[in-house]
PDB file of C-alpha atoms in Angstrom:
ATOM      1  CA  MET O   1      52.593  66.313-219.281  1.00 66.00           C
ATOM      2  CA  PRO O   2      52.741  63.509-221.839  1.00 69.00           C
ATOM      3  CA  VAL O   3      53.703  60.072-220.582  1.00 70.00           C
ATOM      4  CA  LYS O   4      56.714  58.224-221.923  1.00 68.00           C
ATOM      5  CA  GLU O   5      56.279  54.832-223.535  1.00 68.00           C
ATOM      6  CA  ASN O   6      55.969  52.009-220.946  1.00 68.00           C
ATOM      7  CA  GLN O   7      55.895  54.512-218.055  1.00 75.00           C
ATOM      8  CA  ASP O   8      53.717  53.330-215.158  1.00 84.00           C
ATOM      9  CA  THR O   9      51.443  56.035-213.781  1.00 91.00           C
ATOM     10  CA  LEU O  10      48.286  56.289-211.710  1.00 94.00           C
ATOM     11  CA  VAL O  11      46.450  57.324-214.874  1.00 95.00           C
ATOM     12  CA  ARG O  12      47.544  54.187-216.756  1.00 94.00           C
ATOM     13  CA  ALA O  13      46.647  51.975-213.789  1.00 95.00           C
ATOM     14  CA  LYS O  14      43.189  53.585-213.629  1.00 96.00           C
ATOM     15  CA  ALA O  15      42.700  53.149-217.391  1.00 96.00           C
ATOM     16  CA  LYS O  16      43.345  49.420-216.973  1.00 95.00           C
ATOM     17  CA  GLU O  17      40.999  49.340-213.963  1.00 96.00           C
ATOM     18  CA  LEU O  18      38.287  50.992-216.059  1.00 96.00           C
ATOM     19  CA  CYS O  19      38.742  48.424-218.848  1.00 93.00           C
ATOM     20  CA  SER O  20      38.502  45.614-216.277  1.00 93.00           C
ATOM     21  CA  ALA O  21      35.344  47.112-214.774  1.00 92.00           C
ATOM     22  CA  MET O  22      33.801  47.282-218.233  1.00 91.00           C
ATOM     23  CA  GLU O  23      34.774  43.670-218.978  1.00 89.00           C
ATOM     24  CA  LEU O  24      33.194  42.562-215.687  1.00 86.00           C
ATOM     25  CA  ARG O  25      29.896  43.991-216.899  1.00 81.00           C
ATOM     26  CA  GLY O  26      29.904  41.275-219.553  1.00 71.00           C
ATOM     27  CA  TRP O  27      30.342  43.493-222.557  1.00 71.00           C
ATOM     28  CA  ALA O  28      31.456  40.761-224.922  1.00 68.00           C
ATOM     29  CA  SER O  29      30.546  42.937-227.897  1.00 80.00           C
ATOM     30  CA  THR O  30      33.124  45.600-226.948  1.00 87.00           C
ATOM     31  CA  LYS O  31      36.846  45.211-227.554  1.00 90.00           C
ATOM     32  CA  PHE O  32      39.540  47.412-226.062  1.00 92.00           C
ATOM     33  CA  VAL O  33      41.998  48.039-228.870  1.00 93.00           C
ATOM     34  CA  PRO O  34      45.377  49.395-227.716  1.00 93.00           C
ATOM     35  CA  THR O  35      45.986  52.636-229.589  1.00 92.00           C
ATOM     36  CA  PRO O  36      49.512  53.813-228.759  1.00 89.00           C
ATOM     37  CA  PRO O  37      50.379  56.356-227.592  1.00 88.00           C
ATOM     38  CA  TYR O  38      46.849  57.447-226.614  1.00 92.00           C
ATOM     39  CA  GLY O  39      45.367  54.496-224.731  1.00 94.00           C
ATOM     40  CA  TYR O  40      42.478  52.251-225.778  1.00 95.00           C
ATOM     41  CA  THR O  41      39.840  52.561-228.459  1.00 94.00           C
ATOM     42  CA  LEU O  42      36.409  51.146-227.581  1.00 93.00           C
ATOM     43  CA  VAL O  43      35.196  49.141-230.548  1.00 90.00           C
ATOM     44  CA  SER O  44      31.787  47.518-230.888  1.00 88.00           C
ATOM     45  CA  MET O  45      31.842  44.168-232.659  1.00 85.00           C
ATOM     46  CA  THR O  46      28.206  44.703-233.672  1.00 80.00           C
ATOM     47  CA  GLY O  47      28.366  48.274-234.982  1.00 76.00           C
ATOM     48  CA  CYS O  48      27.267  51.627-233.595  1.00 77.00           C
ATOM     49  CA  ARG O  49      24.280  53.906-233.927  1.00 68.00           C
ATOM     50  CA  ALA O  50      26.207  57.039-233.008  1.00 56.00           C
ATOM     51  CA  TRP O  51      27.990  57.260-236.348  1.00 60.00           C
ATOM     52  CA  PHE O  52      29.169  55.093-239.198  1.00 61.00           C
ATOM     53  CA  GLY O  53      31.696  52.576-237.960  1.00 77.00           C
ATOM     54  CA  LYS O  54      32.380  50.523-234.880  1.00 87.00           C
ATOM     55  CA  ARG O  55      34.355  52.912-232.666  1.00 90.00           C
ATOM     56  CA  TRP O  56      32.242  54.399-229.882  1.00 92.00           C
ATOM     57  CA  GLY O  57      34.876  55.844-227.582  1.00 93.00           C
ATOM     58  CA  MET O  58      38.401  56.036-226.231  1.00 96.00           C
ATOM     59  CA  ILE O  59      40.131  55.784-222.887  1.00 97.00           C
ATOM     60  CA  CYS O  60      43.155  58.079-223.140  1.00 97.00           C
ATOM     61  CA  ASP O  61      45.971  57.456-220.657  1.00 95.00           C
ATOM     62  CA  ASP O  62      48.682  59.422-222.453  1.00 94.00           C
ATOM     63  CA  MET O  63      48.932  62.256-219.916  1.00 94.00           C
ATOM     64  CA  GLU O  64      50.491  61.999-216.482  1.00 92.00           C
ATOM     65  CA  ASP O  65      47.957  64.128-214.624  1.00 94.00           C
ATOM     66  CA  HIS O  66      44.584  63.099-216.066  1.00 96.00           C
ATOM     67  CA  LEU O  67      42.567  60.333-217.706  1.00 97.00           C
ATOM     68  CA  LYS O  68      40.423  61.381-220.637  1.00 97.00           C
ATOM     69  CA  LEU O  69      37.310  59.474-221.690  1.00 98.00           C
ATOM     70  CA  VAL O  70      35.819  60.159-225.108  1.00 97.00           C
ATOM     71  CA  LEU O  71      32.321  58.758-225.670  1.00 96.00           C
ATOM     72  CA  ASP O  72      30.268  59.067-228.856  1.00 93.00           C
ATOM     73  CA  VAL O  73      26.495  59.217-228.366  1.00 92.00           C
ATOM     74  CA  PRO O  74      23.569  59.633-230.737  1.00 89.00           C
ATOM     75  CA  ARG O  75      22.610  63.290-231.217  1.00 87.00           C
ATOM     76  CA  ASP O  76      20.429  64.858-228.543  1.00 86.00           C
ATOM     77  CA  ARG O  77      20.427  61.714-226.375  1.00 91.00           C
ATOM     78  CA  ILE O  78      21.779  63.451-223.246  1.00 94.00           C
ATOM     79  CA  GLY O  79      22.476  67.061-222.311  1.00 94.00           C
ATOM     80  CA  SER O  80      25.106  68.873-220.276  1.00 95.00           C
ATOM     81  CA  GLU O  81      22.850  69.209-217.241  1.00 96.00           C
ATOM     82  CA  GLU O  82      22.205  65.456-217.109  1.00 96.00           C
ATOM     83  CA  VAL O  83      25.883  64.575-217.516  1.00 97.00           C
ATOM     84  CA  SER O  84      26.836  67.098-214.831  1.00 96.00           C
ATOM     85  CA  GLU O  85      24.261  65.626-212.460  1.00 96.00           C
ATOM     86  CA  ILE O  86      25.355  62.028-213.096  1.00 95.00           C
ATOM     87  CA  LEU O  87      29.093  62.690-212.770  1.00 96.00           C
ATOM     88  CA  ASP O  88      28.918  65.542-210.260  1.00 95.00           C
ATOM     89  CA  LEU O  89      31.367  67.446-212.470  1.00 94.00           C
ATOM     90  CA  PRO O  90      31.180  70.909-214.021  1.00 94.00           C
ATOM     91  CA  VAL O  91      30.995  71.650-217.732  1.00 94.00           C
ATOM     92  CA  SER O  92      34.424  72.547-219.119  1.00 89.00           C
ATOM     93  CA  GLU O  93      35.371  76.193-218.914  1.00 79.00           C
ATOM     94  CA  GLY O  94      38.651  76.374-220.757  1.00 77.00           C
ATOM     95  CA  ASN O  95      41.820  74.423-220.242  1.00 79.00           C
ATOM     96  CA  THR O  96      41.834  74.126-216.445  1.00 83.00           C
ATOM     97  CA  ARG O  97      43.537  71.394-214.457  1.00 88.00           C
ATOM     98  CA  GLU O  98      40.292  70.352-212.785  1.00 93.00           C
ATOM     99  CA  SER O  99      38.099  67.346-213.452  1.00 95.00           C
ATOM    100  CA  ARG O 100      35.326  68.342-215.827  1.00 96.00           C
ATOM    101  CA  PHE O 101      33.542  67.369-219.031  1.00 96.00           C
ATOM    102  CA  GLU O 102      32.462  68.872-222.318  1.00 96.00           C
ATOM    103  CA  ILE O 103      29.995  67.888-225.006  1.00 95.00           C
ATOM    104  CA  ILE O 104      31.078  68.429-228.601  1.00 94.00           C
ATOM    105  CA  ASP O 105      28.313  68.792-231.170  1.00 92.00           C
ATOM    106  CA  ASN O 106      29.447  66.894-234.259  1.00 88.00           C
ATOM    107  CA  ARG O 107      27.507  66.686-237.510  1.00 83.00           C
ATOM    108  CA  ASP O 108      26.305  63.117-236.961  1.00 83.00           C
ATOM    109  CA  ARG O 109      26.735  62.588-233.203  1.00 88.00           C
ATOM    110  CA  HIS O 110      27.624  64.224-229.905  1.00 92.00           C
ATOM    111  CA  THR O 111      30.891  63.458-228.184  1.00 94.00           C
ATOM    112  CA  ILE O 112      31.213  63.580-224.407  1.00 96.00           C
ATOM    113  CA  VAL O 113      34.792  64.232-223.282  1.00 97.00           C
ATOM    114  CA  ILE O 114      35.445  63.618-219.579  1.00 97.00           C
ATOM    115  CA  TYR O 115      38.675  64.780-217.932  1.00 97.00           C
ATOM    116  CA  LEU O 116      39.433  63.041-214.626  1.00 97.00           C
ATOM    117  CA  TYR O 117      42.469  64.470-212.842  1.00 96.00           C
ATOM    118  CA  THR O 118      44.564  62.530-210.343  1.00 94.00           C
ATOM    119  CA  ASP O 119      42.916  64.169-207.303  1.00 93.00           C
ATOM    120  CA  ILE O 120      39.671  62.413-208.243  1.00 94.00           C
ATOM    121  CA  LEU O 121      41.255  59.316-209.826  1.00 95.00           C
ATOM    122  CA  GLN O 122      43.082  58.268-206.693  1.00 93.00           C
ATOM    123  CA  HIS O 123      39.750  58.004-204.848  1.00 94.00           C
ATOM    124  CA  THR O 124      37.724  56.442-207.678  1.00 95.00           C
ATOM    125  CA  ASN O 125      36.721  52.801-207.776  1.00 95.00           C
ATOM    126  CA  PHE O 126      35.423  52.397-211.325  1.00 95.00           C
ATOM    127  CA  ARG O 127      33.424  49.227-210.621  1.00 92.00           C
ATOM    128  CA  ASP O 128      30.930  51.170-208.516  1.00 88.00           C
ATOM    129  CA  SER O 129      31.237  54.628-210.010  1.00 93.00           C
ATOM    130  CA  GLU O 130      28.952  57.127-211.679  1.00 95.00           C
ATOM    131  CA  VAL O 131      31.390  57.099-214.593  1.00 95.00           C
ATOM    132  CA  MET O 132      30.642  53.397-215.191  1.00 94.00           C
ATOM    133  CA  GLU O 133      26.906  54.090-215.077  1.00 93.00           C
ATOM    134  CA  LEU O 134      27.268  56.788-217.736  1.00 96.00           C
ATOM    135  CA  ILE O 135      29.512  54.569-219.883  1.00 94.00           C
ATOM    136  CA  SER O 136      26.943  51.775-219.547  1.00 91.00           C
ATOM    137  CA  ASP O 137      24.203  54.065-220.796  1.00 92.00           C
ATOM    138  CA  VAL O 138      26.345  55.356-223.657  1.00 92.00           C
ATOM    139  CA  ARG O 139      27.189  51.826-224.742  1.00 90.00           C
ATOM    140  CA  ARG O 140      23.507  50.872-224.710  1.00 88.00           C
ATOM    141  CA  TRP O 141      22.514  53.960-226.712  1.00 88.00           C
ATOM    142  CA  SER O 142      25.379  53.720-229.186  1.00 85.00           C
ATOM    143  CA  CYS O 143      25.990  50.051-229.874  1.00 83.00           C
ATOM    144  CA  LEU O 144      23.704  47.579-231.564  1.00 66.00           C
TER     145      LEU O 144
END
C-alpha cells in the first residue's frame, strides 16, 4: 500500500525516529537526504568503501505497512546467519507480510534489505534497538 504525499503514518514517524537515533550517535559524516517519494538516502560526506560513491543506504517510508532499510556493506563482511541472530528476524522467503531481511549479492558489494512491518515497528524504540547496532556496524564498515 503506497503512501500518499504528506500522509502521516506510523512508518513515516518511525523513519524520522530512526534518523533522530542515528543523529544522536554523533554521525556528523552522514547526511539524511530526502528522496521523495521513497524516504531518505544515507549519504557519507567522507565516501564509502562498499562501492564507488557516497550513498551507503536508504530508509524507505513509502509504504503504509512497513519500513524498509537498505544498507550497502563491503562484500563478505557479514552473513545471513549473523544478521538473523542480531535482528532476531528470518531470512526473506518470498513476498510475505512479515518482518524479515534479505542479503543481495551485488558485483561490488552486498546489500542488506530489512523489512520491518507495523506489528514490530509499534513496539520498537530505535535508540536502543538491535537495528541501530547493525546500522552502526554497517556505517563503520562502509564509510571512511
